[in-house]
Amino acid sequence: MLNSIEAERVRNQLSKEDMAKKLGVSLKTYYNWINEETDMPISFLIKMSQMFRTTTDYLLEGATGMKPRESA
């Protein structure tokens, strides 16, 4: 989970719905990014860093990366 992004969201008193709306994506897409189910495009990471006035490195702190795909 991308805890730093969630911490900034809460610190800025934004609901998950508000965050998705500000980013122009669906709530499901936002959940998938935060839970590292799908990759977040760099443009959205940059947008969040500008919105929260922080670095992209901080926002990605603790990221575990994508889960390995199961082979068929």
XYZ file of C-alpha atoms in Angstrom:
72
model
C 0.000 0.000 0.000
C 1.186 3.499 -0.764
C 0.928 4.777 2.807
C 2.508 8.179 2.180
C -0.106 9.091 -0.405
C -2.874 8.002 1.943
C -1.285 9.952 4.812
C -1.183 13.107 2.696
C -4.766 12.557 1.561
C -5.921 12.361 5.176
C -3.701 15.274 6.251
C -5.353 17.376 3.539
C -8.816 16.265 4.688
C -9.713 14.615 1.397
C -11.879 11.527 1.148
C -10.845 8.790 -1.261
C -13.714 9.916 -3.468
C -12.432 13.522 -3.390
C -8.952 12.329 -4.295
C -10.184 10.305 -7.268
C -12.251 13.260 -8.443
C -9.300 15.680 -8.161
C -7.196 13.260 -10.212
C -9.962 12.717 -12.761
C -10.082 8.944 -12.297
C -12.619 6.471 -10.970
C -12.589 5.487 -7.316
C -11.733 1.915 -8.359
C -8.691 3.155 -10.282
C -7.520 5.129 -7.248
C -7.959 2.072 -4.992
C -6.017 -0.071 -7.450
C -3.122 2.398 -7.455
C -3.004 2.795 -3.681
C -3.187 -0.953 -3.126
C -0.510 -1.467 -5.816
C -2.804 -3.667 -7.873
C -2.056 -1.619 -11.004
C 0.764 0.750 -11.866
C 0.096 4.433 -11.412
C 1.088 6.543 -14.426
C 3.962 8.895 -13.565
C 1.871 11.895 -14.632
C -0.550 11.226 -11.746
C 2.298 10.760 -9.281
C 3.695 14.133 -10.351
C 0.237 15.709 -10.077
C -0.092 14.409 -6.501
C 3.375 15.629 -5.536
C 2.445 19.102 -6.760
C -0.947 18.962 -5.062
C 0.610 17.958 -1.722
C 3.764 20.080 -2.212
C 6.061 17.129 -1.634
C 8.417 14.902 -3.602
C 7.531 11.863 -5.643
C 10.149 9.930 -3.646
C 8.251 10.649 -0.435
C 4.943 9.586 -1.989
C 6.454 6.279 -3.129
C 8.166 5.610 0.203
C 7.458 2.053 1.302
C 6.032 0.982 -2.039
C 6.355 -2.746 -2.500
C 6.048 -2.788 -6.254
C 3.789 -4.908 -8.368
C 2.881 -8.368 -7.228
C 4.392 -11.057 -9.424
C 2.006 -12.546 -11.955
C 1.128 -16.152 -11.564
C 2.345 -18.245 -14.456
C -0.257 -20.158 -16.416
